[in-house]
mmCIF file of C-alpha atoms in Angstrom:
data_model
loop_
_atom_site.group_PDB
_atom_site.id
_atom_site.type_symbol
_atom_site.label_atom_id
_atom_site.label_comp_id
_atom_site.label_asym_id
_atom_site.label_seq_id
_atom_site.Cartn_x
_atom_site.Cartn_y
_atom_site.Cartn_z
ATOM 1 C CA MET A 26 -59.309 27.091 -306.673
ATOM 2 C CA THR A 27 -62.804 28.198 -307.490
ATOM 3 C CA PRO A 28 -65.314 25.606 -306.288
ATOM 4 C CA MET A 29 -67.454 23.984 -308.978
ATOM 5 C CA THR A 30 -71.130 24.888 -308.878
ATOM 6 C CA ALA A 31 -74.081 22.919 -310.163
ATOM 7 C CA ASN A 32 -75.597 23.999 -313.472
ATOM 8 C CA PRO A 33 -79.341 24.448 -312.802
ATOM 9 C CA SER A 34 -80.255 24.181 -316.481
ATOM 10 C CA SER A 35 -78.252 20.966 -316.847
ATOM 11 C CA ALA A 36 -79.983 19.449 -313.827
ATOM 12 C CA ALA A 37 -83.367 20.400 -315.251
ATOM 13 C CA ASP A 38 -82.441 18.912 -318.619
ATOM 14 C CA ASN A 39 -81.500 15.632 -316.955
ATOM 15 C CA ALA A 40 -84.656 15.574 -314.850
ATOM 16 C CA ALA A 41 -87.004 16.122 -317.801
ATOM 17 C CA PRO A 42 -86.160 12.860 -319.622
ATOM 18 C CA ASP A 43 -86.419 10.955 -316.350
ATOM 19 C CA ALA A 44 -89.875 12.405 -315.680
ATOM 20 C CA THR A 45 -90.978 11.549 -319.219
ATOM 21 C CA ALA A 46 -89.689 8.005 -318.880
ATOM 22 C CA ASP A 47 -91.490 7.586 -315.551
ATOM 23 C CA ALA A 48 -94.761 8.888 -317.042
ATOM 24 C CA THR A 49 -94.446 6.554 -320.025
ATOM 25 C CA ALA A 50 -93.745 3.582 -317.768
ATOM 26 C CA ALA A 51 -96.768 4.415 -315.604
ATOM 27 C CA GLN A 52 -98.984 4.722 -318.663
ATOM 28 C CA ARG A 53 -97.627 1.450 -320.021
ATOM 29 C CA ASP A 54 -98.464 -0.251 -316.725
ATOM 30 C CA GLN A 55 -102.000 1.152 -316.854
ATOM 31 C CA ALA A 56 -102.395 -0.112 -320.408
ATOM 32 C CA LEU A 57 -101.305 -3.617 -319.398
ATOM 33 C CA LEU A 58 -103.688 -3.496 -316.445
ATOM 34 C CA PHE A 59 -106.503 -2.429 -318.735
ATOM 35 C CA HIS A 60 -105.803 -5.355 -321.080
ATOM 36 C CA SER A 61 -105.933 -7.760 -318.129
ATOM 37 C CA LEU A 62 -109.405 -6.579 -317.108
ATOM 38 C CA HIS A 63 -110.979 -8.076 -320.244
ATOM 39 C CA THR A 64 -112.094 -11.513 -319.114
ATOM 40 C CA ALA A 65 -115.381 -13.381 -319.229
ATOM 41 C CA ALA A 66 -114.712 -14.657 -315.705
ATOM 42 C CA ALA A 67 -115.303 -11.116 -314.420
ATOM 43 C CA PRO A 68 -116.371 -8.872 -317.320
ATOM 44 C CA LEU A 69 -115.196 -5.283 -317.314
ATOM 45 C CA ALA A 70 -118.319 -3.167 -316.691
ATOM 46 C CA LEU A 71 -118.103 0.382 -318.018
ATOM 47 C CA ALA A 72 -120.597 3.144 -317.223
ATOM 48 C CA ASN A 73 -119.423 5.531 -319.942
ATOM 49 C CA VAL A 74 -118.662 9.113 -318.891
ATOM 50 C CA TRP A 75 -118.611 12.503 -320.598
ATOM 51 C CA ASP A 76 -116.866 14.899 -318.198
ATOM 52 C CA ALA A 77 -114.618 14.991 -315.146
ATOM 53 C CA ALA A 78 -117.479 14.909 -312.645
ATOM 54 C CA SER A 79 -119.150 11.856 -314.187
ATOM 55 C CA ALA A 80 -115.724 10.186 -314.363
ATOM 56 C CA ARG A 81 -115.077 10.748 -310.669
ATOM 57 C CA LEU A 82 -118.531 9.497 -309.734
ATOM 58 C CA VAL A 83 -117.962 6.318 -311.725
ATOM 59 C CA GLU A 84 -114.508 5.833 -310.208
ATOM 60 C CA GLN A 85 -115.958 6.421 -306.732
ATOM 61 C CA SER A 86 -118.452 3.608 -307.354
ATOM 62 C CA GLY A 87 -115.559 1.150 -307.531
ATOM 63 C CA ALA A 88 -115.189 0.974 -311.311
ATOM 64 C CA ARG A 89 -111.934 -0.585 -312.440
ATOM 65 C CA ALA A 90 -111.606 1.659 -315.489
ATOM 66 C CA ILE A 91 -113.217 4.658 -317.167
ATOM 67 C CA ALA A 92 -114.573 4.828 -320.715
ATOM 68 C CA THR A 93 -115.843 7.898 -322.500
ATOM 69 C CA THR A 94 -118.970 8.079 -324.632
ATOM 70 C CA SER A 95 -118.540 10.086 -327.825
ATOM 71 C CA ALA A 96 -122.238 10.966 -327.754
ATOM 72 C CA GLY A 97 -122.163 12.272 -324.187
ATOM 73 C CA VAL A 98 -118.934 14.174 -324.804
ATOM 74 C CA ALA A 99 -120.331 15.760 -327.962
ATOM 75 C CA TRP A 100 -123.659 16.724 -326.366
ATOM 76 C CA GLY A 101 -121.950 18.229 -323.344
ATOM 77 C CA LEU A 102 -119.747 20.350 -325.611
ATOM 78 C CA GLY A 103 -122.630 21.558 -327.762
ATOM 79 C CA ALA A 104 -122.254 19.241 -330.764
ATOM 80 C CA ALA A 105 -124.089 16.306 -332.296
ATOM 81 C CA ASP A 106 -122.620 12.813 -332.104
ATOM 82 C CA GLY A 107 -121.379 11.171 -335.272
ATOM 83 C CA GLY A 108 -118.802 13.612 -336.558
ATOM 84 C CA GLY A 109 -120.118 16.816 -335.018
ATOM 85 C CA LEU A 110 -117.393 17.146 -332.384
ATOM 86 C CA GLY A 111 -113.986 18.580 -333.249
ATOM 87 C CA ARG A 112 -110.885 16.470 -332.766
ATOM 88 C CA ASP A 113 -109.154 19.027 -330.537
ATOM 89 C CA GLU A 114 -112.214 19.278 -328.306
ATOM 90 C CA MET A 115 -112.241 15.500 -327.881
ATOM 91 C CA LEU A 116 -108.545 15.470 -327.021
ATOM 92 C CA ALA A 117 -108.863 18.258 -324.455
ATOM 93 C CA LEU A 118 -111.803 16.552 -322.772
ATOM 94 C CA THR A 119 -109.968 13.207 -322.736
ATOM 95 C CA ALA A 120 -106.955 14.804 -321.054
ATOM 96 C CA ARG A 121 -109.208 16.417 -318.460
ATOM 97 C CA ILE A 122 -110.852 13.083 -317.631
ATOM 98 C CA VAL A 123 -107.499 11.283 -317.416
ATOM 99 C CA ALA A 124 -106.268 13.940 -314.990
ATOM 100 C CA ALA A 125 -109.404 13.562 -312.859
ATOM 101 C CA VAL A 126 -109.087 9.833 -312.096
ATOM 102 C CA ARG A 127 -106.512 7.240 -311.076
ATOM 103 C CA VAL A 128 -107.862 4.242 -313.007
ATOM 104 C CA PRO A 129 -107.163 3.502 -316.692
ATOM 105 C CA VAL A 130 -109.092 5.565 -319.239
ATOM 106 C CA THR A 131 -110.197 4.493 -322.701
ATOM 107 C CA ALA A 132 -111.442 7.071 -325.195
ATOM 108 C CA ASP A 133 -114.175 6.759 -327.809
ATOM 109 C CA ILE A 134 -112.567 8.291 -330.904
ATOM 110 C CA GLU A 135 -115.462 7.482 -333.252
ATOM 111 C CA ASP A 136 -113.973 6.839 -336.714
ATOM 112 C CA GLY A 137 -110.563 8.278 -335.841
ATOM 113 C CA PHE A 138 -111.268 11.899 -336.807
ATOM 114 C CA GLY A 139 -109.873 11.775 -340.304
ATOM 115 C CA ALA A 140 -110.360 10.525 -343.845
ATOM 116 C CA THR A 141 -107.088 8.603 -344.058
ATOM 117 C CA ALA A 142 -105.213 5.981 -342.091
ATOM 118 C CA ALA A 143 -102.523 8.589 -341.434
ATOM 119 C CA ASP A 144 -105.174 10.819 -339.860
ATOM 120 C CA VAL A 145 -106.203 7.976 -337.570
ATOM 121 C CA ALA A 146 -102.580 7.404 -336.586
ATOM 122 C CA GLY A 147 -102.239 11.077 -335.701
ATOM 123 C CA THR A 148 -105.367 10.988 -333.554
ATOM 124 C CA VAL A 149 -104.210 7.867 -331.744
ATOM 125 C CA GLY A 150 -100.822 9.395 -331.020
ATOM 126 C CA ASP A 151 -102.476 12.470 -329.564
ATOM 127 C CA VAL A 152 -104.942 10.411 -327.497
ATOM 128 C CA ILE A 153 -101.999 8.535 -326.004
ATOM 129 C CA ALA A 154 -100.313 11.865 -325.297
ATOM 130 C CA ALA A 155 -103.495 12.875 -323.459
ATOM 131 C CA GLY A 156 -102.979 9.883 -321.166
ATOM 132 C CA ALA A 157 -105.525 7.356 -322.431
ATOM 133 C CA VAL A 158 -104.607 3.668 -322.634
ATOM 134 C CA GLY A 159 -107.417 2.484 -324.886
ATOM 135 C CA VAL A 160 -109.561 3.618 -327.792
ATOM 136 C CA ASN A 161 -112.748 2.619 -329.549
ATOM 137 C CA LEU A 162 -112.467 2.811 -333.334
ATOM 138 C CA GLU A 163 -115.639 2.173 -335.344
ATOM 139 C CA ASP A 164 -116.175 0.955 -338.902
ATOM 140 C CA GLY A 165 -119.416 2.862 -339.472
ATOM 141 C CA GLN A 166 -118.955 5.690 -341.953
ATOM 142 C CA GLN A 167 -120.910 8.927 -341.773
ATOM 143 C CA ASP A 168 -120.778 9.647 -345.500
ATOM 144 C CA GLY A 169 -122.351 6.314 -346.355
ATOM 145 C CA ARG A 170 -125.198 6.887 -343.941
ATOM 146 C CA ARG A 171 -125.818 10.401 -345.273
ATOM 147 C CA THR A 172 -125.732 9.469 -348.961
ATOM 148 C CA GLY A 173 -127.572 6.171 -348.819
ATOM 149 C CA GLY A 174 -124.440 4.139 -349.560
ATOM 150 C CA SER A 175 -122.979 1.416 -347.370
ATOM 151 C CA PRO A 176 -123.066 2.378 -343.697
ATOM 152 C CA LEU A 177 -119.802 0.469 -343.166
ATOM 153 C CA ARG A 178 -116.300 1.060 -344.461
ATOM 154 C CA PRO A 179 -114.860 -1.669 -346.683
ATOM 155 C CA VAL A 180 -113.122 -4.290 -344.561
ATOM 156 C CA ALA A 181 -109.674 -3.735 -346.056
ATOM 157 C CA GLU A 182 -109.905 0.033 -345.572
ATOM 158 C CA GLN A 183 -110.905 -0.306 -341.933
ATOM 159 C CA ALA A 184 -108.183 -2.886 -341.344
ATOM 160 C CA GLY A 185 -105.684 -0.378 -342.711
ATOM 161 C CA ARG A 186 -106.928 2.270 -340.305
ATOM 162 C CA LEU A 187 -106.596 -0.150 -337.392
ATOM 163 C CA ALA A 188 -103.078 -1.112 -338.492
ATOM 164 C CA ALA A 189 -102.155 2.576 -338.545
ATOM 165 C CA ALA A 190 -103.581 2.979 -335.044
ATOM 166 C CA ARG A 191 -101.494 0.044 -333.808
ATOM 167 C CA ALA A 192 -98.346 1.397 -335.449
ATOM 168 C CA ALA A 193 -98.891 4.767 -333.777
ATOM 169 C CA ALA A 194 -99.309 3.101 -330.386
ATOM 170 C CA ASP A 195 -96.194 1.007 -330.913
ATOM 171 C CA ALA A 196 -94.228 4.128 -331.865
ATOM 172 C CA ALA A 197 -95.352 5.740 -328.600
ATOM 173 C CA GLY A 198 -94.299 2.679 -326.631
ATOM 174 C CA ILE A 199 -97.780 2.087 -325.215
ATOM 175 C CA PRO A 200 -99.615 -1.271 -325.566
ATOM 176 C CA LEU A 201 -102.853 0.535 -326.393
ATOM 177 C CA TYR A 202 -106.070 -1.465 -326.102
ATOM 178 C CA ILE A 203 -107.734 -0.984 -329.489
ATOM 179 C CA ASN A 204 -111.403 -1.905 -329.290
ATOM 180 C CA ALA A 205 -112.502 -2.383 -332.900
ATOM 181 C CA ARG A 206 -116.195 -1.570 -333.169
ATOM 182 C CA VAL A 207 -118.167 -3.553 -335.722
ATOM 183 C CA ASP A 208 -121.403 -1.731 -336.554
ATOM 184 C CA THR A 209 -123.175 -4.487 -338.465
ATOM 185 C CA TYR A 210 -125.912 -4.929 -335.856
ATOM 186 C CA LEU A 211 -126.061 -1.325 -334.661
ATOM 187 C CA LEU A 212 -126.645 -0.008 -338.181
ATOM 188 C CA GLY A 213 -128.558 -3.024 -339.494
ATOM 189 C CA ALA A 214 -126.011 -3.503 -342.258
ATOM 190 C CA GLY A 215 -126.716 -6.224 -344.813
ATOM 191 C CA GLU A 216 -129.290 -8.971 -344.554
ATOM 192 C CA PRO A 217 -130.148 -10.381 -341.125
ATOM 193 C CA GLU A 218 -129.261 -13.927 -342.164
ATOM 194 C CA THR A 219 -125.707 -12.939 -343.188
ATOM 195 C CA ARG A 220 -125.046 -10.414 -340.411
ATOM 196 C CA LEU A 221 -123.339 -12.829 -338.020
ATOM 197 C CA GLN A 222 -120.924 -14.061 -340.677
ATOM 198 C CA GLU A 223 -120.192 -10.512 -341.828
ATOM 199 C CA THR A 224 -119.422 -9.562 -338.238
ATOM 200 C CA LEU A 225 -117.069 -12.519 -337.829
ATOM 201 C CA THR A 226 -115.321 -11.743 -341.123
ATOM 202 C CA ARG A 227 -114.748 -8.178 -340.052
ATOM 203 C CA ALA A 228 -113.642 -9.208 -336.566
ATOM 204 C CA ALA A 229 -111.010 -11.587 -337.949
ATOM 205 C CA ALA A 230 -109.599 -8.919 -340.266
ATOM 206 C CA TYR A 231 -109.535 -6.293 -337.530
ATOM 207 C CA LEU A 232 -107.779 -8.544 -335.025
ATOM 208 C CA ALA A 233 -105.212 -9.491 -337.652
ATOM 209 C CA ALA A 234 -104.603 -5.784 -338.292
ATOM 210 C CA GLY A 235 -103.793 -5.108 -334.649
ATOM 211 C CA ALA A 236 -107.057 -4.715 -332.758
ATOM 212 C CA SER A 237 -107.034 -5.967 -329.166
ATOM 213 C CA GLY A 238 -110.736 -6.799 -328.930
ATOM 214 C CA ILE A 239 -114.032 -6.555 -330.782
ATOM 215 C CA PHE A 240 -117.011 -4.389 -329.854
ATOM 216 C CA VAL A 241 -120.393 -5.315 -331.349
ATOM 217 C CA PRO A 242 -123.007 -2.804 -330.142
ATOM 218 C CA GLY A 243 -126.669 -3.312 -330.889
ATOM 219 C CA VAL A 244 -126.776 -7.100 -330.541
ATOM 220 C CA ASP A 245 -129.374 -8.270 -328.018
ATOM 221 C CA ASP A 246 -129.999 -11.960 -328.793
ATOM 222 C CA PRO A 247 -128.214 -14.127 -326.187
ATOM 223 C CA LEU A 248 -127.692 -16.878 -328.767
ATOM 224 C CA VAL A 249 -125.961 -14.463 -331.133
ATOM 225 C CA ILE A 250 -123.906 -13.012 -328.288
ATOM 226 C CA ALA A 251 -122.780 -16.518 -327.282
ATOM 227 C CA ALA A 252 -121.873 -17.324 -330.902
ATOM 228 C CA LEU A 253 -119.860 -14.126 -331.196
ATOM 229 C CA ALA A 254 -118.029 -14.802 -327.931
ATOM 230 C CA GLU A 255 -117.124 -18.292 -329.112
ATOM 231 C CA LEU A 256 -116.091 -17.420 -332.664
ATOM 232 C CA VAL A 257 -114.692 -13.887 -332.639
ATOM 233 C CA GLY A 258 -111.204 -14.933 -331.549
ATOM 234 C CA GLY A 259 -110.616 -12.093 -329.091
ATOM 235 C CA PRO A 260 -112.247 -10.369 -326.120
ATOM 236 C CA LEU A 261 -115.862 -9.468 -326.931
ATOM 237 C CA ASN A 262 -117.492 -6.197 -325.859
ATOM 238 C CA VAL A 263 -121.265 -5.694 -326.060
ATOM 239 C CA THR A 264 -123.641 -3.044 -324.776
ATOM 240 C CA GLY A 265 -125.800 -3.584 -321.715
ATOM 241 C CA GLY A 266 -129.081 -2.034 -320.714
ATOM 242 C CA PRO A 267 -132.693 -2.647 -319.677
ATOM 243 C CA GLY A 268 -134.070 -5.886 -321.079
ATOM 244 C CA LEU A 269 -130.616 -7.319 -321.762
ATOM 245 C CA PRO A 270 -128.782 -9.973 -319.727
ATOM 246 C CA THR A 271 -126.954 -8.704 -316.645
ATOM 247 C CA VAL A 272 -123.174 -8.398 -316.628
ATOM 248 C CA PRO A 273 -122.687 -11.752 -314.813
ATOM 249 C CA GLU A 274 -125.078 -13.413 -317.275
ATOM 250 C CA LEU A 275 -123.178 -11.931 -320.215
ATOM 251 C CA GLY A 276 -119.964 -13.235 -318.677
ATOM 252 C CA LYS A 277 -121.417 -16.730 -318.693
ATOM 253 C CA LEU A 278 -122.070 -16.267 -322.416
ATOM 254 C CA GLY A 279 -118.383 -15.465 -322.893
ATOM 255 C CA VAL A 280 -118.498 -11.644 -322.946
ATOM 256 C CA ALA A 281 -115.382 -9.926 -321.590
ATOM 257 C CA ARG A 282 -116.585 -6.306 -321.499
ATOM 258 C CA VAL A 283 -119.958 -4.603 -321.108
ATOM 259 C CA SER A 284 -120.480 -0.926 -321.908
ATOM 260 C CA LEU A 285 -123.453 1.336 -321.297
ATOM 261 C CA GLY A 286 -122.549 3.680 -324.161
ATOM 262 C CA PRO A 287 -124.506 6.946 -324.145
ATOM 263 C CA ALA A 288 -127.235 5.585 -321.848
ATOM 264 C CA VAL A 289 -125.953 7.163 -318.616
ATOM 265 C CA ALA A 290 -125.683 10.565 -320.301
ATOM 266 C CA GLN A 291 -129.174 10.087 -321.736
ATOM 267 C CA ALA A 292 -130.490 9.317 -318.257
ATOM 268 C CA ALA A 293 -128.816 12.428 -316.854
ATOM 269 C CA TYR A 294 -130.291 14.633 -319.558
ATOM 270 C CA ALA A 295 -133.685 13.019 -318.984
ATOM 271 C CA VAL A 296 -133.554 14.396 -315.422
ATOM 272 C CA VAL A 297 -132.812 17.864 -316.833
ATOM 273 C CA ARG A 298 -135.807 17.627 -319.147
ATOM 274 C CA ARG A 299 -138.153 16.363 -316.427
ATOM 275 C CA ALA A 300 -137.061 19.082 -314.003
ATOM 276 C CA ALA A 301 -137.410 21.815 -316.618
ATOM 277 C CA ARG A 302 -140.825 20.621 -317.782
ATOM 278 C CA ASP A 303 -142.130 20.271 -314.242
ATOM 279 C CA LEU A 304 -140.898 23.738 -313.375
ATOM 280 C CA ALA A 305 -142.309 25.299 -316.549
ATOM 281 C CA ALA A 306 -145.672 23.535 -316.508
ATOM 282 C CA GLN A 307 -146.458 23.155 -312.816
ATOM 283 C CA GLY A 308 -143.935 25.282 -310.984
ATOM 284 C CA GLY A 309 -142.961 22.056 -309.247
ATOM 285 C CA TYR A 310 -139.758 20.332 -308.212
ATOM 286 C CA THR A 311 -140.581 16.615 -308.201
ATOM 287 C CA ALA A 312 -137.615 15.711 -310.395
ATOM 288 C CA LEU A 313 -135.250 17.071 -307.740
ATOM 289 C CA THR A 314 -136.176 14.750 -304.881
ATOM 290 C CA ASP A 315 -133.173 12.435 -305.288
ATOM 291 C CA VAL A 316 -130.044 14.504 -305.834
ATOM 292 C CA ILE A 317 -126.426 14.150 -304.759
ATOM 293 C CA PRO A 318 -125.885 16.659 -301.943
ATOM 294 C CA TYR A 319 -123.908 19.730 -302.975
ATOM 295 C CA PRO A 320 -121.144 19.174 -300.372
ATOM 296 C CA ASP A 321 -120.625 15.623 -301.641
ATOM 297 C CA LEU A 322 -120.205 16.680 -305.258
ATOM 298 C CA ASN A 323 -118.088 19.688 -304.405
ATOM 299 C CA THR A 324 -115.786 17.623 -302.206
ATOM 300 C CA LEU A 325 -115.527 14.990 -304.951
ATOM 301 C CA MET A 326 -114.124 17.587 -307.337
ATOM 302 C CA ARG A 327 -111.419 18.937 -305.008
#
């Protein structure tokens, strides 16, 4: 009798689904972990990154998660923020950052890279495929800002885009953290006396559509921040920076997440400008007195 031999292709076919299932389970676990980090008792502090090196530096600092900055990503890839970066470039960079770190990664996908809710769903599916477990999705609209119309999408339209994002995440089997960005304060939309209520109205609609939390950048009044934290109905994310309350102070106001947005990238590029100007004008090197040693950075990237 001829002995039976294993079929290598059959073994490979069986292994592939198992590997996919394991990867999906690991990503699902990271997504659940990322959700759990949003608490006012210990706010999630995010120094937003724009490439693999900045991501590893932030992870090395003890950060519990990594968030990208669309502005920093765009600038680093030679584009302007606010619609200047291509969708495929964003996806490739997101995948590179996910591969560079062990902690959960959330991606800033601006307005979803598309005119329709279906476009947003497609982007979200691809961001999940890149390994991210969270996204930022904003309601500011570039066309309105360029033409002098409303800087914000209509509430129902944005809610539909968020619902499409949630459906795409559900289809992928990942409990994606969808951080719905409300740009009322950032863009100075509407009258100051109605801005808080407009923000709350939008927040309620976005959470009902499937958002996990609400991001209100540009708000700096502690009283307004406290009101938002109390009334939004979900985890609140605000931006931090010089002159604003510290992360622990924001936690006491009820904030669950604090982001630095493009500020870290801006600070890095400020060093480039200072060094270049000093070298060009004086032939000096004063901007280079506090650098990370080459061996440290090189070892970090191995």
